[in-house]
């Protein structure tokens, strides 16, 4: 007899094991290899020094879940998984990066372990996951910025600096600065600039985007565009509303009267929001609550920007579930 409550629960266990298996397959490079070619699992295991039987068990599980296809000992992504490929970066950035916290959830709840104390998210997986989704995330944002004219751009909380390099690639005379307080993000950003041949036009600084005045003198000379992509909700944690407005005001002052701000954020789910069918945001919100980040609503950001002396010129969807992008001027 059908048992829909049991099936409902099995949906969660399936999602858990499928996600965890996909994440491992992404980390070890199997998803990448199986996208381009058929992977002979025995050979592949030998080349990577993995246990062939366990690797085959993982691959067979992914076959059962229609994520891989099997022909003898050769595996490749199923059609369904190939369609998902541009979004696989969510696995490290949305799940893997927060694993250290969620693997210790009971200890975290009991305050035996604390975020920022003996626990951290994986900054490497945040940066590499976002990089892997470059096409998906940046297509829309590049279009949104098409008509913004600028001479110099600062990327606040630059992560891997993908948007910064896209913007700089537009014209040879453009200059840029990327700021991030995590060394792994700075290293990834420098690699991006190097790869794109832009190292001579941009500097990556390890520093605090909320303390712009502490950065070396002249850092912001000629800067008239600031981008703050998925970073202000990090700044918003542990600060009062007035303190966040102060940070925004510092950005406005740094930019000057002709400056523009491009800010990308994800709105919090309202307390009376839908209980079913909402993809991504509830989990995004959950991981953020446990890692010193605080999502708020679009209207809250808009009113804080106004208080900081900025005016939202337009708001657009940012190409990732419920994320929005403000283009603001210094009013
Ligand atoms: C979710 S990542 C987004 C990275 C990048 N903007 C992107 O969209 O790919 C947020 C980044 O902001 C950085 N960050 C957070 N607070 C910061 C602060 N106060 N100063 C500098 N960097 C900060 C983090 O280290 C992280 O690299």
Coordinates of C-alpha atoms and ligand atoms in Angstrom, one line a residue:
X1 CA 0.0 0.0 0.0
X2 CA 1.3 3.5 -0.9
X3 CA 2.5 5.4 2.1
X4 CA 2.8 9.0 1.1
X5 CA 4.2 10.2 4.5
X6 CA 7.0 7.6 4.2
X7 CA 7.6 8.6 0.6
X8 CA 7.7 12.2 1.6
X9 CA 10.5 11.4 4.1
X10 CA 12.4 9.2 1.6
X11 CA 12.4 12.2 -0.7
X12 CA 14.6 13.9 1.9
X13 CA 16.9 11.0 2.4
X14 CA 17.3 10.6 -1.4
X15 CA 18.1 14.3 -1.7
X16 CA 20.7 14.0 1.1
X17 CA 22.5 11.0 -0.3
X18 CA 22.3 12.2 -3.9
X19 CA 23.6 15.6 -2.9
X20 CA 26.4 14.2 -0.9
X21 CA 27.4 11.7 -3.7
X22 CA 27.3 14.5 -6.3
X23 CA 29.4 16.7 -4.1
X24 CA 32.0 14.0 -3.7
X25 CA 31.9 13.3 -7.5
X26 CA 32.4 17.1 -8.1
X27 CA 35.3 17.3 -5.7
X28 CA 37.2 14.4 -7.1
X29 CA 36.7 15.6 -10.6
X30 CA 34.4 12.7 -11.7
X31 CA 31.5 15.0 -12.8
X32 CA 33.9 17.0 -14.9
X33 CA 35.5 14.0 -16.5
X34 CA 32.1 12.3 -17.1
X35 CA 30.7 15.4 -18.8
X36 CA 33.3 15.4 -21.6
X37 CA 33.9 11.7 -22.0
X38 CA 33.0 8.2 -20.9
X39 CA 35.0 7.4 -17.8
X40 CA 36.2 3.9 -17.4
X41 CA 35.7 3.6 -13.6
X42 CA 38.4 0.9 -13.1
X43 CA 41.1 2.9 -14.9
X44 CA 40.0 6.1 -13.3
X45 CA 40.1 4.7 -9.8
X46 CA 43.6 3.3 -10.5
X47 CA 44.8 6.7 -11.9
X48 CA 43.5 8.6 -8.9
X49 CA 44.3 5.9 -6.3
X50 CA 40.7 5.4 -5.3
X51 CA 39.1 2.1 -4.1
X52 CA 37.6 0.8 -7.4
X53 CA 34.7 -1.1 -5.8
X54 CA 33.6 1.9 -3.7
X55 CA 33.9 4.3 -6.6
X56 CA 31.9 1.9 -8.7
X57 CA 29.3 1.7 -5.9
X58 CA 29.0 5.5 -5.9
X59 CA 28.8 5.7 -9.7
X60 CA 26.1 2.9 -9.7
X61 CA 24.1 4.8 -7.1
X62 CA 24.3 7.9 -9.4
X63 CA 23.1 5.7 -12.3
X64 CA 20.1 4.6 -10.2
X65 CA 19.3 8.2 -9.6
X66 CA 19.6 9.0 -13.3
X67 CA 22.6 11.2 -12.9
X68 CA 25.1 9.0 -14.6
X69 CA 24.6 6.4 -17.5
X70 CA 26.6 3.2 -17.6
X71 CA 27.8 1.2 -20.5
X72 CA 29.9 -1.8 -19.2
X73 CA 32.5 -0.2 -16.9
X74 CA 32.2 3.2 -18.7
X75 CA 30.1 6.0 -17.1
X76 CA 29.1 9.4 -18.3
X77 CA 26.7 12.1 -17.2
X78 CA 23.0 11.3 -18.0
X79 CA 21.2 13.8 -20.2
X80 CA 19.5 15.2 -17.0
X81 CA 22.9 15.7 -15.3
X82 CA 24.3 17.3 -18.4
X83 CA 21.5 19.9 -18.3
X84 CA 22.4 20.5 -14.6
X85 CA 26.1 20.9 -15.4
X86 CA 26.2 24.8 -15.4
X87 CA 24.7 24.7 -11.9
X88 CA 27.0 22.1 -10.3
X89 CA 28.9 25.0 -8.6
X90 CA 26.0 25.2 -6.2
X91 CA 27.2 21.9 -4.7
X92 CA 30.5 23.3 -3.3
X93 CA 29.3 26.9 -2.7
X94 CA 25.9 26.0 -1.2
X95 CA 26.6 22.7 0.5
X96 CA 30.3 21.8 0.7
X97 CA 31.3 25.2 2.0
X98 CA 29.0 24.8 4.9
X99 CA 29.6 21.2 5.6
X100 CA 32.0 21.9 8.5
X101 CA 29.1 23.6 10.4
X102 CA 26.3 21.2 9.4
X103 CA 28.4 18.1 10.1
X104 CA 28.8 19.5 13.7
X105 CA 25.2 20.8 14.0
X106 CA 24.4 19.2 17.4
X107 CA 27.7 20.6 18.8
X108 CA 27.0 24.0 17.3
X109 CA 23.5 24.1 18.8
X110 CA 24.9 23.1 22.2
X111 CA 27.6 25.8 21.9
X112 CA 30.4 23.2 22.1
X113 CA 31.6 24.5 18.8
X114 CA 31.2 28.0 17.5
X115 CA 31.4 29.7 14.1
X116 CA 34.3 32.1 14.0
X117 CA 35.8 30.2 17.0
X118 CA 36.7 26.6 16.1
X119 CA 34.5 26.4 13.0
X120 CA 34.5 28.2 9.7
X121 CA 32.9 27.7 6.3
X122 CA 35.2 26.6 3.5
X123 CA 36.2 29.8 1.8
X124 CA 37.9 27.8 -0.9
X125 CA 34.6 26.0 -1.8
X126 CA 32.6 29.3 -1.7
X127 CA 35.1 30.8 -4.2
X128 CA 35.6 27.8 -6.4
X129 CA 31.8 27.0 -6.5
X130 CA 31.0 30.6 -7.6
X131 CA 33.7 30.4 -10.2
X132 CA 32.3 27.2 -11.6
X133 CA 29.0 29.0 -12.2
X134 CA 30.6 31.9 -14.0
X135 CA 28.4 31.6 -17.1
X136 CA 25.2 31.1 -15.2
X137 CA 25.8 34.0 -12.8
X138 CA 27.6 36.5 -14.9
X139 CA 25.6 36.5 -18.1
X140 CA 22.7 38.5 -16.6
X141 CA 25.0 40.8 -14.6
X142 CA 27.2 41.6 -17.5
X143 CA 24.0 42.6 -19.4
X144 CA 22.8 44.7 -16.5
X145 CA 26.1 46.6 -16.4
X146 CA 26.3 47.1 -20.2
X147 CA 25.1 50.7 -20.0
X148 CA 27.1 51.8 -16.9
X149 CA 30.0 54.0 -17.9
X150 CA 32.9 54.0 -15.6
X151 CA 36.7 54.6 -15.4
X152 CA 37.6 52.6 -12.4
X153 CA 35.8 49.8 -10.5
X154 CA 36.2 48.4 -7.0
X155 CA 34.9 44.9 -6.2
X156 CA 34.0 44.8 -2.5
X157 CA 34.2 41.2 -1.2
X158 CA 35.6 40.3 -4.6
X159 CA 35.8 36.5 -4.0
X160 CA 37.3 35.1 -7.2
X161 CA 36.9 38.5 -8.9
X162 CA 35.0 37.1 -11.9
X163 CA 32.7 40.1 -12.3
X164 CA 35.6 42.5 -11.8
X165 CA 37.5 40.9 -14.7
X166 CA 34.5 40.8 -17.0
X167 CA 34.1 44.5 -16.4
X168 CA 37.8 45.3 -17.0
X169 CA 37.8 43.3 -20.2
X170 CA 35.4 45.7 -21.7
X171 CA 38.0 48.4 -22.5
X172 CA 41.8 48.5 -22.2
X173 CA 41.8 51.8 -20.2
X174 CA 39.7 50.6 -17.3
X175 CA 41.3 50.1 -13.9
X176 CA 40.2 48.0 -10.9
X177 CA 40.6 47.1 -7.3
X178 CA 39.4 43.9 -5.6
X179 CA 39.1 43.8 -1.8
X180 CA 38.5 40.7 0.2
X181 CA 39.3 39.9 3.8
X182 CA 40.0 36.2 3.2
X183 CA 43.4 35.3 1.8
X184 CA 42.1 32.3 -0.1
X185 CA 39.6 34.5 -1.9
X186 CA 42.4 37.0 -2.7
X187 CA 44.6 34.2 -4.1
X188 CA 41.7 33.0 -6.3
X189 CA 41.1 36.6 -7.5
X190 CA 44.7 37.0 -8.4
X191 CA 44.6 33.8 -10.4
X192 CA 41.5 35.0 -12.3
X193 CA 43.2 38.2 -13.2
X194 CA 46.3 36.4 -14.3
X195 CA 44.4 34.0 -16.4
X196 CA 42.5 36.8 -18.1
X197 CA 45.7 38.8 -18.6
X198 CA 44.4 41.7 -16.4
X199 CA 47.0 41.6 -13.6
X200 CA 48.5 44.9 -14.7
X201 CA 45.1 46.7 -14.6
X202 CA 43.8 45.6 -11.2
X203 CA 45.1 45.2 -7.7
X204 CA 43.8 42.7 -5.2
X205 CA 44.0 43.9 -1.6
X206 CA 43.4 41.8 1.5
X207 CA 41.3 44.1 3.6
X208 CA 38.0 45.0 5.2
X209 CA 35.4 46.4 2.9
X210 CA 33.7 48.1 5.8
X211 CA 36.9 50.1 6.7
X212 CA 37.7 51.6 3.4
X213 CA 39.7 54.5 5.0
X214 CA 42.2 52.0 6.4
X215 CA 43.3 50.9 2.9
X216 CA 46.4 52.4 1.4
X217 CA 46.1 56.1 0.3
X218 CA 45.2 56.4 -3.3
X219 CA 43.5 53.0 -3.5
X220 CA 40.3 54.6 -4.8
X221 CA 41.7 57.3 -7.0
X222 CA 39.6 57.3 -10.2
X223 CA 37.1 54.7 -8.9
X224 CA 33.5 55.6 -9.9
X225 CA 31.9 52.1 -9.8
X226 CA 31.6 49.8 -6.8
X227 CA 30.3 46.3 -7.0
X228 CA 29.1 44.5 -3.9
X229 CA 27.9 41.0 -5.0
X230 CA 26.6 38.7 -2.3
X231 CA 28.6 40.5 0.3
X232 CA 26.4 43.1 2.1
X233 CA 24.5 40.3 4.0
X234 CA 27.9 39.4 5.5
X235 CA 28.5 43.0 6.5
X236 CA 25.0 43.1 7.9
X237 CA 25.7 40.5 10.5
X238 CA 26.5 41.7 14.0
X239 CA 26.0 45.4 13.1
X240 CA 23.2 47.7 13.9
X241 CA 21.2 49.2 11.0
X242 CA 23.0 52.5 11.6
X243 CA 26.4 50.9 11.3
X244 CA 25.4 49.3 8.0
X245 CA 24.1 52.6 6.8
X246 CA 27.5 54.1 7.8
X247 CA 29.3 51.5 5.7
X248 CA 27.1 52.3 2.7
X249 CA 27.7 56.0 3.2
X250 CA 31.4 55.4 3.2
X251 CA 31.0 53.7 -0.2
X252 CA 29.0 56.6 -1.5
X253 CA 31.6 59.1 -0.3
X254 CA 34.4 57.1 -1.8
X255 CA 32.6 57.0 -5.2
X256 CA 31.8 60.7 -5.3
X257 CA 28.8 62.4 -6.9
X258 CA 29.0 60.6 -10.3
X259 CA 29.5 57.2 -8.8
X260 CA 27.4 54.1 -9.3
X261 CA 26.9 51.1 -7.0
X262 CA 25.9 47.6 -8.3
X263 CA 24.7 45.6 -5.4
X264 CA 23.5 41.9 -5.7
X265 CA 21.7 40.4 -2.8
X266 CA 19.2 37.6 -2.0
X267 CA 16.0 38.6 -0.2
X268 CA 15.1 36.9 3.1
X269 CA 11.9 34.7 3.0
X270 CA 9.2 36.6 4.9
X271 CA 8.0 34.9 8.0
X272 CA 4.6 34.4 6.3
X273 CA 6.2 33.1 3.1
X274 CA 5.2 29.9 1.3
X275 CA 5.8 26.6 3.1
X276 CA 6.2 24.5 0.0
X277 CA 7.8 24.7 -3.4
X278 CA 10.3 27.4 -2.7
X279 CA 13.7 26.4 -4.1
X280 CA 17.0 27.4 -2.7
X281 CA 16.2 30.4 -0.4
X282 CA 15.2 28.5 2.8
X283 CA 18.5 26.5 2.6
X284 CA 20.5 29.6 1.7
X285 CA 19.0 31.5 4.6
X286 CA 19.7 28.6 7.0
X287 CA 23.4 28.2 6.0
X288 CA 23.7 32.0 6.4
X289 CA 22.1 32.1 9.8
X290 CA 24.8 29.7 11.0
X291 CA 27.7 31.5 9.5
X292 CA 27.5 35.1 10.6
X293 CA 25.5 36.4 7.7
X294 CA 22.1 38.1 7.9
X295 CA 19.7 38.3 5.0
X296 CA 17.1 41.0 4.9
X297 CA 14.4 42.1 2.4
X298 CA 14.9 44.1 -0.7
X299 CA 12.9 47.1 0.7
X300 CA 15.2 47.2 3.8
X301 CA 18.2 47.5 1.6
X302 CA 16.6 50.1 -0.5
X303 CA 15.7 52.3 2.5
X304 CA 19.2 51.9 3.9
X305 CA 20.8 53.0 0.6
X306 CA 18.5 56.0 0.6
X307 CA 19.6 56.9 4.1
X308 CA 23.2 56.5 3.0
X309 CA 22.7 59.1 0.2
X310 CA 22.1 56.7 -2.6
X311 CA 19.2 56.3 -5.0
X312 CA 18.2 53.0 -6.6
X313 CA 17.9 53.7 -10.3
X314 CA 16.8 50.2 -11.3
X315 CA 16.3 46.8 -9.8
X316 CA 16.6 43.6 -11.9
X317 CA 16.6 39.9 -11.3
X318 CA 20.2 38.7 -10.9
X319 CA 19.9 35.2 -12.6
X320 CA 20.0 33.2 -9.4
X321 CA 16.8 32.2 -7.5
X322 CA 15.3 35.3 -5.9
X323 CA 18.5 37.3 -6.1
X324 CA 18.1 40.9 -7.1
X325 CA 20.5 43.5 -8.4
X326 CA 20.3 47.2 -7.6
X327 CA 22.0 49.8 -9.8
X328 CA 22.2 52.9 -7.5
X329 CA 23.6 56.4 -8.0
X330 CA 25.1 58.7 -5.4
X331 CA 22.1 60.9 -4.9
Ligands
LIG1 C1 29.6 34.9 -1.1 S1 31.2 35.6 -1.4 C2 30.9 36.5 -2.9 C3 32.2 36.7 -3.6 C4 32.0 37.5 -4.9 N1 31.5 38.8 -4.7 C5 31.1 36.7 -5.8 O1 29.9 37.1 -6.0 O2 31.5 35.7 -6.4 C6 31.4 36.9 -0.2 C7 32.8 37.4 -0.2 O3 32.9 38.6 0.6 C8 34.0 38.5 1.4 N2 33.8 39.4 2.6 C9 32.8 39.3 3.5 N3 32.8 40.4 4.3 C10 33.9 41.1 3.9 C11 34.4 42.3 4.4 N4 34.0 43.0 5.5 N5 35.5 42.8 3.8 C12 36.1 42.2 2.7 N6 35.6 41.0 2.2 C13 34.5 40.5 2.8 C14 34.1 37.0 1.8 O4 35.4 36.7 2.2 C15 33.8 36.4 0.5 O5 34.9 36.2 -0.4

